[in-house]
């Protein structure tokens, strides 16, 4: 059999200049300012006065080819055939002709059924991972839990009533591919990996041993089989070994739970970027709509909306009022597990006599 | 009943069809009429919802000549859902800034539909476009079709990963360098390393045009490139006065002046006074008064290093490596990629298996890392100097006897250990 003809290799990143909206190409590097006309609608004004309108809508991220074609038909009709996506999986329709703005908004909201919003001080679309749909490691779903949560947060996506923007991320295991956010949801495991000794031989054992951050895995021979064992008191249930070898089963449908973390921030505005901190743990992994997660996130958003000052991100609000009052206002219990015992732990203690008494 | 006629069984997933947020379940259910394999996908997903258990396991499949980009998955329920026996994802390098023409998007949709399940994701957390649902032959044909149409497949494994960047100068007045051009430059220069995993572990770049960091670079990439400027920011005093007339002096005080982290702003009448020597380029005042204030004219970027999420040593936030570089000319960009090669060489020569560069720095110490990559220390790299007094001052140690073997050769100058007797 003859080898199939191979296409050219190593072509690199697509030539983005072909995909720029004509007004983007014309005014590249020459933008003057922007304004938010209403939630979900921006106008960017170039130095020469050109105006490019952006209509931002919440996308489900996962789409059928037919839905992609529907999106394209709308962009062809109103957007000179150009659009883009954002870091948080919002879609942005780009409009050069102002007259197309209202018909476009109608088409996006009514024909496509995607809500406008995610601009300014709002809850943006949720960064999320692959989940049960197609990942090999997940303890929960992602696309479905995001859909359920955004249904419940839709008001704050479509309006700009919060002190500042809120980035939410949702991850289906502890690796947390969706990363830090003002509010972040992750899965947590509660026991050491259960080892399928008969299947360990498919994995590179030295790599399984080496990957453990707690040095809890050591080689062992069990029933004549070369395998590994886990020192349970050292294991911190992180699941690093599970990524290395599927026979190190860290997940447990009965005992895995979700936890919610707050105060992650990537931007440098006002204060330096920060990691997310534990707020609530032990939330049941409860498909199909995870109501306990929605309830906790809404509690956090309500307290932030009431107490945050303009421009304060969620973590900045908490730092100002103090964690003690964060737990008071949300009603979440502060437990011994909120006190860090990682290598960075000492820097998280209150090493002062500065207290809110 | 043949698999082709398998009925949807999505009791729990159906509950994700109500509500205002667009439902991928509704979309995929509709699409499954055209693509029967999607019925099996939804039914397996329903099983996961019912059992809270996952049925995908990984395997390895590569396009000829490539060592990554196809995320191969096999179903543990292939006896029930035979078309999921091999059901892979193909990662596609996205256009920098995620800008598309509708022709380009339709092309992706057509390739996805022709070769597999026709499910697309915009975008994965790595920045790539994800195309889902190809068997082995479909994956390979999909890759060829993509490449024949000018696309290229993305990275996976211990390789340079697909880059991502903010919209930058294409539609933002804050961008301090051309993020899209730089993303393409790095991708194309190092495309070999993206397609052929040969590092100790993954390496990610993310590019943001300003310190607002819309690409989430600082914590989500091994080497963030964040736009900034030297010297004075640009102030249009007439527009400052307009801002005050419109919003009021109290708003200026409460939301601009007192929110400046280094208190470098004050106001005289309706004139904003900026002490630029104290400005740390946080962007807050520019964000609030973006008509009146702009980044300075001498633009460039800060290079940081070492960000990654929690596995295995806990989170590492990137920290400053090169406080300011210019990224305007071809030469500037090549200087940067030359520098990257130096970092990679030191990290890959000395890093352990599965050790991200941030974990490597944590283990060996930043001062050793700087020596290894030949970068001079700079006070901008630290929040404060060290407080621990145990230091090995190389300059102050006793001189060695002639021929005496160094007890502790530095890691950047270590010879292979020999077995000769002492």
XYZ file of C-alpha atoms in Angstrom:
779
model
C 0.000 0.000 0.000
C 1.365 3.392 -0.905
C 1.836 5.968 1.809
C -0.760 8.722 1.810
C 0.486 12.087 0.677
C 1.345 14.150 3.706
C 0.330 17.764 3.998
C 2.996 20.364 4.769
C 4.325 20.101 8.345
C 5.312 22.746 10.882
C 3.403 25.639 9.324
C 3.037 27.381 12.663
C 0.360 29.802 13.847
C -2.288 30.897 11.332
C -1.726 34.217 9.602
C -3.979 36.329 11.814
C -3.698 39.324 9.474
C -6.102 37.505 7.136
C -8.677 37.259 9.906
C -8.687 40.793 11.269
C -11.844 42.804 10.820
C -11.060 45.491 8.188
C -11.262 48.209 10.858
C -8.874 46.246 13.078
C -6.401 45.940 10.215
C -6.746 49.615 9.319
C -6.346 50.878 12.883
C -3.906 48.276 14.197
C -1.973 49.948 17.031
C -3.898 53.205 16.530
C -6.809 52.841 18.933
C -7.594 55.839 21.127
C -10.209 54.769 23.680
C -13.250 52.566 24.229
C -16.638 52.872 25.900
C -19.266 50.453 27.122
C -22.522 51.438 25.458
C -24.568 48.922 27.432
C -23.753 45.580 29.035
C -22.324 43.389 26.304
C -21.717 46.192 23.811
C -18.416 48.035 23.434
C -17.226 50.662 20.998
C -13.534 51.142 20.297
C -12.627 54.497 18.777
C -9.500 54.885 16.684
C -7.267 57.952 16.529
C -8.823 58.818 13.149
C -12.350 58.573 14.601
C -13.175 55.129 13.137
C -15.545 53.187 15.393
C -15.545 49.419 15.805
C -18.458 47.980 17.765
C -18.155 44.733 19.702
C -21.119 42.655 20.782
C -20.015 40.210 23.460
C -22.154 37.166 24.200
C -21.870 34.104 26.370
C -20.938 31.065 24.306
C -21.330 27.476 25.483
C -17.709 26.863 24.312
C -18.696 23.395 23.066
C -20.538 23.687 19.748
C -21.674 21.447 16.941
C -20.456 22.194 13.432
C -23.988 23.363 12.614
C -23.959 25.884 15.462
C -20.596 27.191 14.246
C -22.213 27.658 10.827
C -25.146 29.541 12.398
C -22.664 31.842 14.120
C -20.898 32.361 10.784
C -24.143 33.210 8.985
C -24.849 35.930 11.552
C -21.314 37.301 11.295
C -21.551 37.315 7.498
C -24.766 39.278 7.623
C -23.800 41.891 10.187
C -20.070 41.720 10.914
C -18.329 41.819 7.535
C -17.539 38.163 8.258
C -15.351 38.711 11.314
C -15.510 37.724 14.962
C -13.296 36.639 17.813
C -13.335 34.788 21.122
C -12.023 35.932 24.501
C -9.851 34.293 27.143
C -13.014 33.396 29.056
C -14.728 31.798 26.046
C -17.047 34.695 25.320
C -17.758 35.308 21.654
C -17.271 38.825 20.242
C -19.079 39.866 17.095
C -17.272 42.788 15.448
C -19.370 45.425 13.738
C -18.138 48.242 11.510
C -21.501 49.615 10.498
C -23.506 51.008 13.410
C -26.753 50.345 11.582
C -26.030 46.621 11.915
C -25.774 46.783 15.699
C -29.435 46.397 16.665
C -30.252 43.692 14.069
C -27.115 41.814 15.170
C -28.108 41.985 18.825
C -31.532 40.690 17.887
C -30.031 37.818 15.897
C -27.630 36.837 18.695
C -30.255 36.972 21.433
C -33.250 35.615 19.543
C -31.952 33.402 16.706
C -28.846 32.050 18.395
C -30.226 32.348 21.928
C -26.952 33.537 23.437
C -27.119 36.236 26.126
C -25.264 39.548 25.824
C -23.030 40.576 28.694
C -19.769 39.771 30.411
C -18.479 43.344 30.077
C -17.356 45.714 32.830
C -18.252 44.907 36.441
C -20.158 41.702 35.677
C -19.730 37.960 36.047
C -17.992 36.855 32.863
C -18.288 33.455 31.202
C -16.727 30.673 33.260
C -13.338 29.313 32.270
C -13.692 25.586 32.406
C -12.178 22.263 31.647
C -13.253 19.141 29.785
C -14.914 17.065 32.496
C -16.762 13.846 31.844
C -17.297 14.863 28.229
C -13.757 14.004 27.195
C -11.058 14.121 29.926
C -9.287 11.026 31.274
C -8.915 12.310 34.870
C -12.077 14.131 35.944
C -13.967 13.696 39.177
C -16.842 15.839 37.927
C -18.230 17.470 34.807
C -17.338 20.934 33.585
C -19.477 21.992 30.619
C -22.645 20.883 32.430
C -21.808 22.379 35.799
C -20.894 25.659 34.063
C -24.184 25.679 32.170
C -26.100 25.146 35.414
C -24.142 27.792 37.309
C -24.390 30.407 34.548
C -28.171 29.855 34.424
C -28.209 30.826 38.078
C -25.844 33.793 37.635
C -27.399 35.061 34.419
C -28.496 38.378 35.951
C -24.938 39.248 36.896
C -23.694 38.258 33.449
C -26.205 40.530 31.726
C -25.817 43.533 34.041
C -22.909 45.576 35.364
C -23.918 45.909 39.016
C -20.915 44.427 40.799
C -18.021 46.438 42.278
C -15.670 45.057 39.589
C -15.481 42.123 37.208
C -15.791 38.591 38.562
C -13.883 35.807 36.861
C -15.098 32.331 37.763
C -13.311 29.114 36.901
C -14.513 25.549 37.207
C -12.188 22.553 37.153
C -13.013 18.875 37.248
C -9.980 17.740 39.264
C -7.300 19.131 41.578
C -4.974 19.920 38.667
C -7.286 22.898 38.121
C -6.697 23.490 34.397
C -9.184 26.372 34.536
C -6.857 28.021 37.060
C -7.362 30.751 39.601
C -10.350 33.055 39.617
C -12.166 35.522 41.811
C -14.237 32.422 42.494
C -12.897 28.980 41.603
C -14.541 25.590 41.928
C -12.456 22.416 42.115
C -12.891 18.742 42.951
C -11.185 17.309 46.022
C -10.328 13.713 46.809
C -10.395 12.252 50.302
C -8.235 9.175 50.343
C -4.966 7.865 48.975
C -5.026 6.298 45.519
C -6.338 2.758 45.325
C -3.823 0.764 43.344
C -4.818 -1.717 40.685
C -1.709 -3.866 41.120
C -2.550 -6.117 38.188
C -2.564 -3.118 35.875
C 0.487 -1.290 37.254
C 2.794 -2.893 34.720
C 1.396 -0.717 31.922
C 3.029 2.292 33.581
C 6.629 3.377 33.985
C 7.019 2.679 37.698
C 10.041 4.952 38.302
C 8.023 7.850 36.906
C 5.099 7.022 39.179
C 7.439 7.012 42.173
C 9.198 10.203 41.112
C 6.078 12.248 40.464
C 4.794 12.104 44.020
C 5.352 15.533 45.618
C 5.068 13.992 49.091
C 7.505 11.136 48.428
C 4.724 8.788 49.505
C 5.084 6.240 46.707
C 7.726 3.505 46.808
C 8.426 0.427 44.736
C 7.030 -2.828 46.050
C 6.618 -6.429 44.990
C 3.149 -7.709 45.742
C 2.196 -11.312 44.966
C 5.249 -11.500 42.759
C 4.164 -8.457 40.735
C 6.369 -5.417 40.390
C 4.235 -2.549 41.542
C 4.219 0.350 44.028
C 2.766 1.058 47.448
C 1.581 4.315 48.993
C 2.536 5.499 52.474
C -0.900 6.738 53.356
C 0.092 9.137 56.127
C 2.381 11.005 53.708
C -0.107 11.063 50.836
C -1.951 14.373 50.399
C -4.532 13.034 47.907
C -3.355 15.363 45.129
C -3.730 12.851 42.306
C -0.416 13.615 40.584
C 0.202 9.861 40.332
C -3.197 9.300 38.739
C -2.199 11.567 35.857
C 0.969 9.538 35.469
C -0.674 6.123 35.723
C -4.400 5.334 35.482
C -3.901 2.339 37.791
C -3.382 4.784 40.694
C -7.089 5.491 41.134
C -7.548 8.667 43.158
C -11.192 9.334 42.301
C -14.133 8.092 44.275
C -17.736 8.651 43.226
C -18.868 8.218 46.817
C -16.442 10.483 48.647
C -15.141 13.146 46.198
C -16.451 16.625 46.996
C -16.219 20.115 45.567
C -14.705 23.164 47.189
C -14.926 26.864 46.431
C -11.972 29.213 46.524
C -11.994 32.986 46.359
C -9.739 35.964 45.704
C -7.630 34.837 42.769
C -6.597 37.695 40.513
C -4.303 37.818 37.488
C -4.454 41.533 36.769
C -1.905 43.912 38.306
C -4.449 46.713 38.671
C -4.176 48.349 42.114
C -2.739 45.280 43.858
C -0.364 42.523 42.797
C -1.810 39.293 41.365
C -2.984 36.815 43.995
C -3.796 33.134 44.334
C -7.238 31.919 45.278
C -7.958 31.018 48.924
C -10.198 28.350 50.425
C -13.722 29.530 51.282
C -15.988 26.470 51.454
C -15.210 22.760 51.370
C -17.162 19.522 51.396
C -19.796 20.533 48.831
C -21.474 17.458 47.309
C -20.691 16.592 43.688
C -24.309 16.714 42.682
C -25.162 16.433 38.984
C -26.988 17.457 36.883
C -27.229 20.994 38.300
C -25.012 21.168 41.368
C -27.445 23.386 43.347
C -25.181 23.528 46.417
C -22.427 25.124 44.323
C -24.815 27.736 42.930
C -26.064 28.563 46.416
C -22.543 29.096 47.779
C -21.416 31.178 44.787
C -24.532 33.326 45.055
C -23.883 33.867 48.758
C -20.368 35.090 47.973
C -21.556 37.364 45.155
C -24.320 38.851 47.301
C -21.917 39.748 50.108
C -19.425 41.174 47.594
C -22.108 43.223 45.837
C -23.275 44.659 49.161
C -19.863 45.305 50.653
C -17.410 45.872 47.838
C -16.439 49.396 46.858
C -16.196 50.433 43.207
C -13.210 48.836 41.435
C -12.429 46.427 44.296
C -12.012 42.889 43.012
C -13.476 40.189 45.234
C -10.118 39.394 46.862
C -9.363 43.083 47.403
C -12.712 43.546 49.152
C -11.958 40.621 51.472
C -8.441 41.882 52.212
C -9.937 45.258 53.193
C -12.683 43.964 55.445
C -10.643 41.041 56.768
C -11.244 37.314 56.455
C -13.022 37.210 59.788
C -15.753 39.443 58.378
C -15.830 37.544 55.094
C -16.796 34.427 57.022
C -19.298 36.425 59.105
C -20.974 37.973 56.085
C -21.190 34.784 54.077
C -22.054 32.573 57.024
C -19.511 29.973 55.924
C -17.747 28.300 58.849
C -14.051 29.003 59.355
C -12.551 25.612 60.137
C -9.124 24.237 61.007
C -8.698 23.271 57.364
C -8.710 26.932 56.363
C -5.309 27.260 58.076
C -2.606 26.412 55.566
C -0.122 23.610 56.260
C 1.729 23.686 52.937
C 5.391 24.766 52.596
C 4.154 28.352 52.151
C 2.025 28.170 55.284
C 3.919 30.488 57.654
C 3.515 33.422 55.295
C -0.289 32.987 55.466
C -0.470 33.449 59.240
C -1.325 36.806 60.791
C 2.141 37.703 62.011
C 1.140 40.962 63.703
C -1.021 42.361 66.476
C -3.300 43.937 63.872
C -6.739 42.517 64.541
C -10.355 43.558 64.005
C -11.777 43.109 67.520
C -30.986 -2.876 17.654
C -28.074 -1.566 15.674
C -25.926 1.174 17.098
C -27.000 3.475 14.294
C -30.516 3.408 15.709
C -29.491 3.830 19.329
C -31.903 6.165 21.067
C -30.878 9.070 23.236
C -31.028 8.256 26.907
C -30.382 11.554 28.638
C -32.694 11.888 31.629
C -30.286 13.912 33.756
C -28.693 15.811 30.878
C -32.163 16.967 29.824
C -32.193 19.033 33.001
C -29.413 21.085 31.423
C -31.743 22.258 28.672
C -33.722 24.717 30.753
C -32.418 28.133 31.765
C -31.147 31.106 29.829
C -27.525 30.123 29.293
C -26.959 28.351 25.949
C -27.129 24.597 26.395
C -24.556 22.356 24.758
C -26.939 19.485 25.498
C -29.687 20.948 23.324
C -27.169 21.691 20.584
C -25.621 18.220 20.616
C -28.993 16.465 20.848
C -30.140 18.284 17.723
C -26.847 17.571 15.980
C -27.015 13.886 16.923
C -29.813 13.473 14.355
C -27.147 14.154 11.739
C -24.266 12.415 13.549
C -25.374 9.208 15.277
C -22.057 8.936 17.147
C -23.111 11.983 19.176
C -25.979 9.873 20.584
C -23.386 7.517 22.014
C -21.338 10.407 23.369
C -24.352 11.939 25.117
C -25.457 8.569 26.463
C -22.023 7.909 27.942
C -22.037 11.405 29.436
C -25.466 10.596 30.908
C -23.954 7.441 32.424
C -21.268 9.613 34.032
C -23.954 11.886 35.452
C -25.807 8.872 36.839
C -22.756 7.182 38.365
C -20.537 10.222 38.980
C -17.815 8.236 37.233
C -15.673 8.865 34.188
C -15.253 6.381 31.348
C -12.426 7.852 29.267
C -8.890 6.612 29.417
C -5.921 7.970 27.506
C -3.793 6.420 24.813
C -1.140 7.691 22.452
C -1.667 8.521 18.788
C 0.377 10.885 16.650
C 0.255 12.285 13.156
C 3.326 11.175 11.172
C 6.287 13.345 12.109
C 4.548 14.839 15.141
C 4.771 13.906 18.818
C 1.714 15.716 20.122
C -1.505 17.508 19.310
C -3.833 14.517 19.237
C -5.366 13.819 22.628
C -6.362 10.196 22.208
C -9.192 8.806 24.320
C -10.711 5.369 24.443
C -13.951 4.571 26.199
C -14.219 1.928 28.869
C -17.799 1.444 27.713
C -16.913 0.641 24.117
C -18.945 -2.583 24.389
C -22.061 -0.440 24.794
C -20.893 2.514 22.708
C -18.697 0.995 19.988
C -18.074 4.278 18.171
C -16.462 5.671 21.313
C -13.823 2.915 21.277
C -11.543 5.505 19.756
C -12.825 9.029 20.120
C -10.007 11.542 20.086
C -9.487 15.295 20.323
C -7.335 17.144 17.819
C -5.809 20.373 19.069
C -5.428 23.131 16.477
C -3.206 26.184 16.900
C -5.632 29.101 17.099
C -5.110 32.361 15.242
C -3.300 34.664 17.702
C -5.867 36.767 19.556
C -8.597 34.248 18.593
C -9.626 36.359 15.580
C -11.476 34.565 12.783
C -13.018 35.123 9.447
C -16.212 33.168 8.911
C -14.458 31.326 6.057
C -11.849 30.090 8.524
C -14.448 28.988 11.076
C -16.518 27.177 8.438
C -13.392 25.465 7.241
C -12.747 24.141 10.766
C -16.388 23.068 11.122
C -16.267 21.231 7.778
C -13.031 19.410 8.634
C -14.397 18.446 12.058
C -17.653 17.182 10.591
C -16.100 15.334 7.661
C -13.624 13.339 9.722
C -15.336 12.886 13.061
C -18.149 13.819 15.398
C -18.236 17.467 14.323
C -17.902 18.958 17.801
C -15.750 22.048 18.258
C -14.633 23.964 21.336
C -13.596 27.632 21.342
C -11.193 27.308 23.100
C -9.318 24.878 25.319
C -7.554 26.166 28.423
C -4.291 25.868 26.441
C -5.604 28.336 23.867
C -6.068 25.758 21.098
C -9.222 25.136 19.130
C -10.378 21.656 20.139
C -12.019 19.356 17.612
C -13.652 16.346 19.265
C -14.555 12.870 18.245
C -12.234 11.185 15.740
C -11.268 7.548 15.502
C -7.640 6.693 14.693
C -7.954 7.047 10.923
C -10.231 10.078 11.294
C -7.730 11.795 13.586
C -4.899 11.337 11.131
C -7.023 12.430 8.175
C -8.267 15.401 10.180
C -4.664 16.420 10.851
C -3.797 16.143 7.137
C -6.903 18.102 6.138
C -6.080 20.805 8.664
C -2.524 21.091 7.443
C -3.588 21.073 3.780
C -5.793 24.040 4.623
C -3.007 26.011 6.263
C -3.794 25.092 9.871
C -1.321 23.343 12.111
C -1.986 21.078 15.052
C -1.274 22.142 18.613
C 1.046 20.992 21.356
C 0.745 18.411 24.100
C 3.047 16.546 26.451
C 6.498 17.695 27.540
C 6.741 20.313 24.813
C 6.369 23.990 24.190
C 2.620 24.379 24.258
C 0.363 26.365 21.998
C 0.584 30.047 22.884
C -2.258 32.391 23.672
C -2.446 36.168 23.708
C -4.865 39.022 24.295
C -6.389 41.001 21.416
C -3.550 43.504 21.763
C -3.040 46.297 19.273
C -5.730 44.886 16.985
C -8.441 46.407 19.193
C -7.025 47.810 22.415
C -5.542 51.186 23.221
C -3.615 49.826 26.203
C -1.433 47.276 24.373
C 2.252 48.119 24.776
C 3.554 45.698 22.157
C 2.175 43.663 19.286
C 0.999 40.541 21.128
C -0.349 38.823 18.008
C 2.823 39.332 15.996
C 4.968 38.165 18.910
C 2.767 35.099 19.437
C 3.160 34.146 15.805
C 6.891 34.844 15.937
C 7.474 32.581 18.941
C 5.180 29.849 17.614
C 6.836 29.794 14.205
C 10.400 30.116 15.500
C 9.972 27.214 17.902
C 7.428 25.146 15.989
C 9.760 22.159 16.210
C 9.571 22.225 20.006
C 5.784 22.536 19.903
C 5.331 19.423 17.826
C 8.053 17.201 19.260
C 8.040 16.864 23.043
C 11.679 16.832 24.079
C 11.684 18.957 27.229
C 11.661 17.691 30.808
C 8.065 18.915 30.986
C 5.620 21.338 29.381
C 6.505 24.995 28.786
C 3.860 27.650 28.203
C 4.036 31.220 26.996
C 1.117 33.574 27.390
C 1.199 37.125 26.123
C -0.627 40.160 27.455
C -0.283 43.633 26.008
C -0.369 45.408 29.377
C -0.320 44.637 33.112
C -4.118 44.085 33.093
C -2.996 40.685 31.808
C -6.133 39.664 29.917
C -4.315 36.534 28.690
C -3.943 35.416 32.343
C -0.239 35.027 31.751
C 1.251 35.562 35.190
C -0.085 32.444 36.862
C -0.954 30.303 33.872
C 2.308 30.336 31.935
C 5.932 29.404 32.473
C 7.030 32.567 30.734
C 4.571 35.455 30.736
C 5.292 38.368 28.402
C 3.484 41.385 29.797
C 3.494 44.755 28.062
C 4.696 47.845 29.942
C 6.483 51.147 29.372
C 9.427 53.208 30.563
C 9.260 56.832 31.633
C 6.199 59.016 32.016
C 2.660 57.889 31.238
C 0.738 60.100 28.805
C -1.668 62.560 30.395
C -4.156 64.690 28.461
C -4.955 67.405 31.025
C -7.931 68.738 29.040
C -9.516 65.274 29.239
C -8.627 65.024 32.931
C -10.628 68.219 33.460
C -13.484 66.742 31.402
C -13.392 63.611 33.558
C -13.608 65.698 36.729
C -16.472 67.778 35.328
C -18.321 64.624 34.377
C -17.632 62.358 37.364
C -16.830 64.860 40.118
C -13.789 65.473 42.274
C -14.919 62.957 44.902
C -14.969 60.165 42.344
C -11.451 61.100 41.271
C -10.218 61.042 44.861
C -12.047 57.894 45.969
C -11.585 55.796 42.855
C -8.369 57.014 41.294
C -6.003 58.868 43.639
C -6.490 56.755 46.768
C -6.527 53.509 44.789
C -3.046 54.138 43.404
C -0.847 51.485 45.081
C 2.164 53.808 45.378
C 0.262 57.074 45.984
C 1.943 58.681 43.012
C -1.105 60.688 41.915
C -2.354 64.009 43.211
C -4.540 66.783 41.884
C -4.015 70.577 41.635
C -7.225 72.282 40.574
C -8.297 70.114 37.663
C -4.791 69.071 36.763
C -3.532 65.576 37.522
C 0.015 65.471 38.886
C 1.848 62.180 38.402
C 5.055 61.233 40.141
C 6.143 58.844 37.391
C 9.213 57.680 39.292
C 6.910 55.962 41.782
C 4.417 54.573 39.261
C 4.518 50.754 39.191
C 2.452 50.471 35.961
C -0.489 48.773 37.685
C -2.915 50.237 35.075
C -5.661 51.170 37.532
C -5.798 54.916 36.836
C -5.536 54.279 33.098
C -8.391 51.770 33.309
C -10.614 54.294 35.053
C -9.600 57.368 33.022
C -8.746 55.691 29.742
C -9.576 58.710 27.642
C -7.281 61.006 29.617
C -4.448 58.642 30.539
C -2.387 56.286 28.416
C 0.734 54.177 28.822
C 3.967 56.044 28.127
C 5.504 56.255 24.672
C 8.624 54.146 25.305
C 6.827 50.790 25.206
C 8.081 47.248 25.671
C 7.501 44.220 27.863
C 8.403 42.636 31.160
C 9.469 38.982 30.987
C 8.556 36.846 33.976
C 9.181 33.211 34.707
C 7.851 30.234 36.589
C 4.046 30.346 36.840
C 2.144 27.094 37.141
C -0.850 25.663 38.962
C -0.667 23.560 42.044
C 0.740 20.167 40.994
C 3.192 19.244 42.435
C 4.769 21.707 44.881
C 1.816 24.080 45.178
C 1.134 27.158 43.093
C 3.977 29.206 41.773
C 3.341 32.766 40.630
C 5.656 33.982 37.901
C 8.262 36.515 38.998
C 10.285 39.140 37.184
C 13.169 37.918 35.056
C 13.815 40.738 32.566
C 12.290 43.992 33.865
C 12.084 45.645 30.452
C 12.835 44.656 26.898
C 11.846 46.236 23.604
C 9.803 44.073 21.240
C 9.424 46.260 18.188
C 11.914 45.166 15.561
C 12.712 41.772 14.112
C 16.024 42.010 15.988
C 14.232 42.631 19.307
C 12.081 39.564 18.762
C 15.044 37.415 17.768
C 16.985 38.567 20.822
C 14.101 37.337 22.902
C 13.910 33.922 21.244
C 17.702 33.557 21.630
C 17.238 34.275 25.325
C 14.483 31.662 25.557
C 16.801 29.030 24.107
C 19.298 29.770 26.853
C 16.614 29.328 29.526
C 15.445 26.090 27.934
C 18.961 24.714 27.675
C 19.710 25.282 31.353
C 16.324 24.000 32.509
C 16.380 20.900 30.305
C 19.990 20.077 31.167
C 19.342 20.285 34.889
C 15.608 19.899 35.459
C 14.126 16.647 36.649
C 11.522 14.668 34.801
C 8.114 16.339 35.039
C 9.596 19.495 36.594
C 8.116 22.774 35.383
C 10.561 25.660 35.245
C 8.906 27.267 38.299
C 9.384 24.069 40.281
C 12.975 23.902 39.027
C 13.637 27.445 40.297
C 11.984 26.570 43.618
C 14.352 23.616 43.974
C 17.635 25.204 42.909
C 16.967 28.820 43.962
C 16.550 31.883 41.777
C 20.155 32.995 42.322
C 21.436 29.732 40.886
C 18.930 29.946 38.043
C 20.076 33.473 37.157
C 23.688 32.354 37.113
C 22.773 29.423 34.896
C 21.034 31.557 32.307
C 23.576 34.392 32.647
C 21.193 37.105 33.771
C 22.435 39.761 36.166
C 20.418 40.143 39.381
C 18.185 43.227 39.504
C 16.396 44.710 42.527
C 13.172 44.714 40.438
C 13.225 40.915 40.736
C 12.455 40.905 44.453
C 9.889 42.409 46.791
C 12.628 42.632 49.390
C 16.159 41.256 49.772
C 16.701 38.044 51.657
C 16.261 37.814 55.416
C 18.082 34.505 55.893
C 21.749 34.964 56.763
C 23.090 31.597 55.663
C 24.777 32.461 52.398
C 27.564 30.880 50.381
C 29.476 33.952 49.229
C 31.642 32.668 46.421
C 33.859 35.763 46.583
C 34.578 35.405 50.294
C 35.402 31.719 50.540
C 38.999 30.581 51.197
C 41.198 30.062 48.171
C 41.538 26.470 47.099
C 44.810 24.612 47.234
C 46.165 24.065 43.778
C 44.571 21.022 42.269
C 42.063 20.617 45.077
C 38.823 19.329 43.777
C 35.853 21.606 44.310
C 33.704 20.025 46.972
C 30.483 21.236 45.551
C 30.723 22.111 41.897
C 27.965 24.531 40.975
C 25.108 23.007 39.073
C 25.815 25.092 35.967
C 29.380 23.798 35.813
C 28.982 20.200 36.830
C 30.985 17.528 35.038
C 29.668 13.997 34.748
C 30.615 12.072 37.871
C 33.588 9.795 37.373
C 34.247 6.608 39.267
C 37.998 7.183 39.658
C 39.368 6.576 43.105
C 40.091 9.626 45.211
